[in-house]
Coordinates of C-alpha atoms (C1' of nucleotides) in Angstrom, one line a residue:
Chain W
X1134 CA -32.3 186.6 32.4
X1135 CA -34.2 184.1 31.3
X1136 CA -32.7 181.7 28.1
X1137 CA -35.2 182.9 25.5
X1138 CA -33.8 186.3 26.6
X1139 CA -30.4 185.4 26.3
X1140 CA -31.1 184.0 22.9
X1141 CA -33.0 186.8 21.4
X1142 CA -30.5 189.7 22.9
X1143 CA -27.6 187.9 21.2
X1144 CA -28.9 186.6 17.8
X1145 CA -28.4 182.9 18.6
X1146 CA -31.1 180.3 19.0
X1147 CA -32.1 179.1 22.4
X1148 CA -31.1 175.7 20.9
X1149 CA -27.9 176.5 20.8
X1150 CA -27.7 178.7 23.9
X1151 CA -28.3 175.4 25.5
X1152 CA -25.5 173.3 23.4
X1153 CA -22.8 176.2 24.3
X1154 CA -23.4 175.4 27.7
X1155 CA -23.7 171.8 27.6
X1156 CA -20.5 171.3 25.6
X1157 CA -19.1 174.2 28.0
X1158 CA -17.9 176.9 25.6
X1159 CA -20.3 179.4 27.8
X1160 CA -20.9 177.7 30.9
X1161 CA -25.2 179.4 32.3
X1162 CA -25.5 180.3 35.9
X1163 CA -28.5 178.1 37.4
X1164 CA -31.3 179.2 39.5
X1165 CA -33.0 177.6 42.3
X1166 CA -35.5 175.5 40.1
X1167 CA -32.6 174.8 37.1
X1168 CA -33.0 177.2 35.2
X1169 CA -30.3 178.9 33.3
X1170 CA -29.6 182.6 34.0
X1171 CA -27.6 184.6 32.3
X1172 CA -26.3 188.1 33.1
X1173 CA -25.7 191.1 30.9
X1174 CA -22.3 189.9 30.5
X1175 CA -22.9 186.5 29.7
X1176 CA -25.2 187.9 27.1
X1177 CA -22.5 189.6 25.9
X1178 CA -20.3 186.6 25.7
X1179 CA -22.8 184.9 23.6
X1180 CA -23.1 187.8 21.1
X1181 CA -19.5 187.4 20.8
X1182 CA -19.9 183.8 20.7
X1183 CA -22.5 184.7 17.3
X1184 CA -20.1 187.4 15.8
X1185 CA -17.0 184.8 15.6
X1186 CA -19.5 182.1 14.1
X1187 CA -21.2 184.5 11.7
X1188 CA -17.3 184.7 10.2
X1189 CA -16.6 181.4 10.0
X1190 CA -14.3 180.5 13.4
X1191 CA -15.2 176.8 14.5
X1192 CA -16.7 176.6 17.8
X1193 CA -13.0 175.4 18.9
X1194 CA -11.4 178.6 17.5
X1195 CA -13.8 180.4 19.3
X1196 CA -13.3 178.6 22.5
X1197 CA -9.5 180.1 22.0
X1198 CA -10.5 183.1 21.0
X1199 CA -13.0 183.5 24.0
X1200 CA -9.8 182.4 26.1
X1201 CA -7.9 185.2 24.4
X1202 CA -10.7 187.5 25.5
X1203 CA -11.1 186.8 29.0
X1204 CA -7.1 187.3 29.4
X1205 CA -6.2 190.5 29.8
X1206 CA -2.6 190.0 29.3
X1207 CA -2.7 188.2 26.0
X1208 CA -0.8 189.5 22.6
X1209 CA -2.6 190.5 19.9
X1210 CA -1.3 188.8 17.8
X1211 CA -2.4 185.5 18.7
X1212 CA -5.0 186.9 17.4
X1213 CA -4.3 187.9 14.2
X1214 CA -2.7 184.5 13.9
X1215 CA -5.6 183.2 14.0
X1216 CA -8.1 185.5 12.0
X1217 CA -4.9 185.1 9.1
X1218 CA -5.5 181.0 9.5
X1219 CA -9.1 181.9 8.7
X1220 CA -8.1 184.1 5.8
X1221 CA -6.3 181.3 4.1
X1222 CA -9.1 179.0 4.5
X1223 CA -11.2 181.0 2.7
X1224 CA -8.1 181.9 0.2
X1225 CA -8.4 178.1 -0.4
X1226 CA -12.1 177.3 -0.6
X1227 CA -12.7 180.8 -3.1
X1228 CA -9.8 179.1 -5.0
X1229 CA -11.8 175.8 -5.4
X1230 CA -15.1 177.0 -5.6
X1231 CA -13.9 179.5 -8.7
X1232 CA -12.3 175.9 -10.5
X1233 CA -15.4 174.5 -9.4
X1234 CA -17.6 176.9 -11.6
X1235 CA -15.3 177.3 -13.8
X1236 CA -15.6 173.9 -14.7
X1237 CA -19.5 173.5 -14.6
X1238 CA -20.1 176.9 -16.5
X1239 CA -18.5 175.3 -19.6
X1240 CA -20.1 172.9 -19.4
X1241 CA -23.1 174.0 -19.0
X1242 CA -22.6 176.3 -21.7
X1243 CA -22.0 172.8 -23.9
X1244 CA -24.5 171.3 -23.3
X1245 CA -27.9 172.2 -25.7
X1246 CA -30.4 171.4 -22.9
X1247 CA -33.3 170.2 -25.1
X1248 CA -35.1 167.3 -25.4
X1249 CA -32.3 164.9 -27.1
X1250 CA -30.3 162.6 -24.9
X1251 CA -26.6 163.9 -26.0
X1252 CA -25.2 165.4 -23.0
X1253 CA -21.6 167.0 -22.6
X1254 CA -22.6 167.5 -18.8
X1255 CA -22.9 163.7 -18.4
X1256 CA -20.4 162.6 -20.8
X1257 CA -17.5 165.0 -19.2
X1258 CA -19.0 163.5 -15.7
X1259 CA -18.2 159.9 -17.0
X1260 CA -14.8 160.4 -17.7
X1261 CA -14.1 163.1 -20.1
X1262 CA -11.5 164.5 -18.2
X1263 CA -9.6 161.8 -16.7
Chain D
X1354 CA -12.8 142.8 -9.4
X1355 CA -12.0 143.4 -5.8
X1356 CA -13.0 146.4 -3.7
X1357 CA -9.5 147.5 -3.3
X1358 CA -8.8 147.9 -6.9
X1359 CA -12.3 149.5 -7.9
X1360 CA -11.1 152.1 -5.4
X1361 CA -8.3 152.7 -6.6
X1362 CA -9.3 152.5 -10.4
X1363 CA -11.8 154.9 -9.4
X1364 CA -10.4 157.6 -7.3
X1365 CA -12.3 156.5 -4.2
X1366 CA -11.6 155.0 -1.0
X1367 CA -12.8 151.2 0.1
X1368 CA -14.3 152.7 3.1
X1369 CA -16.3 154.7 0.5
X1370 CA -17.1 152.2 -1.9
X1371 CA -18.8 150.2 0.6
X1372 CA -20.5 153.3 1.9
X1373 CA -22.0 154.0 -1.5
X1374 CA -23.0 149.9 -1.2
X1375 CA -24.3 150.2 1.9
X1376 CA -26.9 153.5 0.7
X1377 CA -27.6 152.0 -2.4
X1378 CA -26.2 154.2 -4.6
X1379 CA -23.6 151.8 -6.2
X1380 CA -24.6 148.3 -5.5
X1381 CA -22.1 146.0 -5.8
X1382 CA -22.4 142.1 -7.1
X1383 CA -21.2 139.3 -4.5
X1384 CA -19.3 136.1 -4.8
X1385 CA -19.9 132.9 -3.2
X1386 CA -17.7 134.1 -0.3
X1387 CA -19.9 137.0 0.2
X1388 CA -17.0 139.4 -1.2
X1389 CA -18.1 142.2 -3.4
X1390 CA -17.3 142.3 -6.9
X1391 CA -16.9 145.3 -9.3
X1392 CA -17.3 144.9 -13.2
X1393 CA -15.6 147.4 -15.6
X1394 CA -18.5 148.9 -15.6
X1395 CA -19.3 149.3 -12.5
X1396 CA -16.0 150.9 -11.8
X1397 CA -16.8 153.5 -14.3
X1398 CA -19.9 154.3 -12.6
X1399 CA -17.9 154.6 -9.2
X1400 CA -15.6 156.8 -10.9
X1401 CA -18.0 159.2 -12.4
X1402 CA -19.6 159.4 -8.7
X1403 CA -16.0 160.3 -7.8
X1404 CA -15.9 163.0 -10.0
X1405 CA -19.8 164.2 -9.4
X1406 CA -19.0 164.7 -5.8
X1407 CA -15.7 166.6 -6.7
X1408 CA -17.4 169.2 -8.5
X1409 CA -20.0 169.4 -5.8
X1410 CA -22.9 167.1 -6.2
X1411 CA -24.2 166.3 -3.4
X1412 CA -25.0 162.3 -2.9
X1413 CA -28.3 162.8 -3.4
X1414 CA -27.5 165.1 -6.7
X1415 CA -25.6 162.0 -7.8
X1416 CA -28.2 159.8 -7.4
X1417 CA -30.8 162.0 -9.7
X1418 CA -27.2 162.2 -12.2
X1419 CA -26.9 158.5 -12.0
X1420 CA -30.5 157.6 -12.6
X1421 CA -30.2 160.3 -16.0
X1422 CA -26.8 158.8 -16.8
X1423 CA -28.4 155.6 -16.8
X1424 CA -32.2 156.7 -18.7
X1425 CA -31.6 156.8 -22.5
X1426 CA -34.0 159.2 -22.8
X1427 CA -33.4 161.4 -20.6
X1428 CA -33.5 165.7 -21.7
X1429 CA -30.3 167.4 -21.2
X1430 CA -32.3 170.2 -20.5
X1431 CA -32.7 167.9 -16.5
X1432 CA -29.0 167.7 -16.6
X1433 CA -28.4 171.3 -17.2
X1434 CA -30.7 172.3 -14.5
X1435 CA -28.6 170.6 -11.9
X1436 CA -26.0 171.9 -13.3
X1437 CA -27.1 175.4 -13.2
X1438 CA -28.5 175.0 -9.5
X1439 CA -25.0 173.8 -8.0
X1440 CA -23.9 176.8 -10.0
X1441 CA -26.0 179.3 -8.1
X1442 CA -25.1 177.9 -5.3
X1443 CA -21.5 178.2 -5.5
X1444 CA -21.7 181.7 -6.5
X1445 CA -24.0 182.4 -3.1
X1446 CA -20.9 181.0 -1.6
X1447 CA -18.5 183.0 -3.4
X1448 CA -20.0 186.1 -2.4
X1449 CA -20.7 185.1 1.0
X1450 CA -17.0 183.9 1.3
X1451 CA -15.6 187.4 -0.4
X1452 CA -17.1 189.1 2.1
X1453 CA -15.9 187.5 5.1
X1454 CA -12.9 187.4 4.1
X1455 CA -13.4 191.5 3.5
X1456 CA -14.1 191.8 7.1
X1457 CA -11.4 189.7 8.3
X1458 CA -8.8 191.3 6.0
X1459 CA -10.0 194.5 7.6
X1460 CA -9.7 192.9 11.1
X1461 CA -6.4 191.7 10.2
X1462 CA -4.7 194.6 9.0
X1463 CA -6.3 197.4 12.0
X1464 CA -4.3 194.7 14.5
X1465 CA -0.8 195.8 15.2
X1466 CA 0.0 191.9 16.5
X1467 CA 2.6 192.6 18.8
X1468 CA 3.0 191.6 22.0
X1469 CA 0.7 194.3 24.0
X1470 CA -3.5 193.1 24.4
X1471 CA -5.7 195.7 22.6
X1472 CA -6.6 193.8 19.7
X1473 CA -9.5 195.4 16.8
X1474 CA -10.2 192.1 16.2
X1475 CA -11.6 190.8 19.7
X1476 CA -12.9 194.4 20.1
X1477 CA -15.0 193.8 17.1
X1478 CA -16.5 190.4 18.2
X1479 CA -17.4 192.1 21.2
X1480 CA -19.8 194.1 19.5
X1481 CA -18.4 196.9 17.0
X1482 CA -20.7 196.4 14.7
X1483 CA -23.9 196.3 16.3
Chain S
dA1092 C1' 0.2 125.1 10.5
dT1093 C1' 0.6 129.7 10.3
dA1094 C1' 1.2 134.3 9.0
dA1095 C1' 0.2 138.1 5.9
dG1096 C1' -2.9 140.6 3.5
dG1097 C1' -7.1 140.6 1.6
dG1098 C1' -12.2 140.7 2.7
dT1099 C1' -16.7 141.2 5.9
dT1100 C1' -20.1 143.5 9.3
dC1101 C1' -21.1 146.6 12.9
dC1102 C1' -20.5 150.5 16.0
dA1103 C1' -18.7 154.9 17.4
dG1104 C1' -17.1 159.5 16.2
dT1105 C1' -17.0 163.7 13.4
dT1106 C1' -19.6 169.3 13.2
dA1107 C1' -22.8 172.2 15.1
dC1108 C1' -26.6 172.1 16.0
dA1109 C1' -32.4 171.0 15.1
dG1110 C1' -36.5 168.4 16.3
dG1111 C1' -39.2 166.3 19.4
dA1112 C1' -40.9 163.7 23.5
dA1113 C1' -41.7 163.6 28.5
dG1114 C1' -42.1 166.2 32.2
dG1115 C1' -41.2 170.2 35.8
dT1116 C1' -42.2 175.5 36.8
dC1117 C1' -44.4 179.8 36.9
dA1118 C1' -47.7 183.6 36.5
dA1119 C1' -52.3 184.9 35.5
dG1120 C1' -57.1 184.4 35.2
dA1121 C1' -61.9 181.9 36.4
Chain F
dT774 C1' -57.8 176.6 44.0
dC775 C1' -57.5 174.9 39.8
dT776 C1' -56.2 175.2 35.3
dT777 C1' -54.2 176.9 31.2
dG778 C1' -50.4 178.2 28.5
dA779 C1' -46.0 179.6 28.1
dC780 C1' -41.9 178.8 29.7
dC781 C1' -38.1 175.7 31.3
dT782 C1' -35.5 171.1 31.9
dT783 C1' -33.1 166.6 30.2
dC784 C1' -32.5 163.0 26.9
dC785 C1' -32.6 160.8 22.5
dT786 C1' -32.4 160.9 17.5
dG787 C1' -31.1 162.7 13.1
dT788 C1' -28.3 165.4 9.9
dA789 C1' -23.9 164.7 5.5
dA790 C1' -20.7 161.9 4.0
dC791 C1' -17.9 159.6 5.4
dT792 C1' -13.5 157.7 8.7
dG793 C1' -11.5 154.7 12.2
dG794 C1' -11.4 150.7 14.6
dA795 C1' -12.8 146.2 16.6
dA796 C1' -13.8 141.4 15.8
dC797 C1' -13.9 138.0 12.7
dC798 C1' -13.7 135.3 8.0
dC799 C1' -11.1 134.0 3.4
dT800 C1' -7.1 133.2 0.5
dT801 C1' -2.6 132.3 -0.6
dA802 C1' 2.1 131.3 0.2
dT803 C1' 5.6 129.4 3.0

DNA sequence: ATAAGGGTTCCAGTTACAGGAAGGTCAAGA
DNA sequence: TCTTGACCTTCCTGTAACTGGAACCCTTAT
């Protein structure tokens, strides 16, 4: 199977088809003339390779996770270690992006937002807070 | 004043001082001896970049902030607006980040974690939810 | 004179690719 | 057979916002 194919079948670009296998996350068979030729299972791979981007593993937790995969005899719940990692990242950023609105909400509700120059949203900015 | 100390009056690192030197978007005055020097001032401006960027603002949001924090005349109203835009923004990321962390919590709790291989979570990757 | 602790510039590395140039390959039609 | 167009390849650059480090200059104190 041609790249293209490879790309389409598993939702990723053929850009990055190309980078997986350059940085060697998903190493492509070659043909005579080159090209890179994937089988049904690499294909596969790479779908799995989309589905564990598309949640937020870095390609690096993916490599271990792809390593976790391919052994048969691995616990599950190195696993789960990791998806919980994940968890608390998220835990952490929801955390700051709620602060984060919280904080420009009021302000925003402050400030007028007509044509005079007074500006809470500017003021606050320039040391309100500190 | 010396880079070191607008840094640290301002919340920032040297490294980043000179970076926001470097792109222009804090320009700092020279001495004879070529070493930069911060005014009062100017470490105000540094530090209201410091806390732009902590709520979000891009550099390039800061720069449109600066240039209004600087215009006399400026509207609220083109303060509010950037406002209101990082505000969408982070609630696309909330949501997006809710439900990722939905699916992993899902993940997570399906996996036993012990020491035997059949994990939900890989099994998803692989494709349970095509 | 020298050593410590500033400062300077410049270059590489980070993440996960995207864009684009230059050129090789393949299948089909005139 | 030649050409055309759609593929494919590698390689280089750029992205955002810095960080780390090398090589070197300046200042102050001992």
């Amino acid at each position: 199977m041609n790249i293209q194919q490879a790309a389409t079948a598993s939702g990723l670009t053929v850009k990055t088809v190309r980078y997986y296998d350059d940085i060697g996350i998903m190493k492509a068979d070659r043909r005579a003339n080159g090209y890179r030729d994937y089988s049904a299972e690499s294909v596969h791979k790479l779908a799995f390779l989309q589905r564990a981007r598309s949640l937020g593993f870095s390609v690096d937790d993916c490599r271990q996770l792809m390593s976790l995969y391919d052994d048969k005899d691995r616990a599950s719940a190195d696993v789960k270690a990791l998806a919980q990692i994940r968890i608390d990242d998220i835990n952490r950023k929801l955390a700051e992006l709620n602060s984060l609105k919280l904080t420009l909400t009021s302000l925003v509700t402050a400030c007028k937002g007509d044509d005079r120059p007074d500006c809470p949203i500017l003021e606050d900015l320039a040391g309100g807070h500190q």
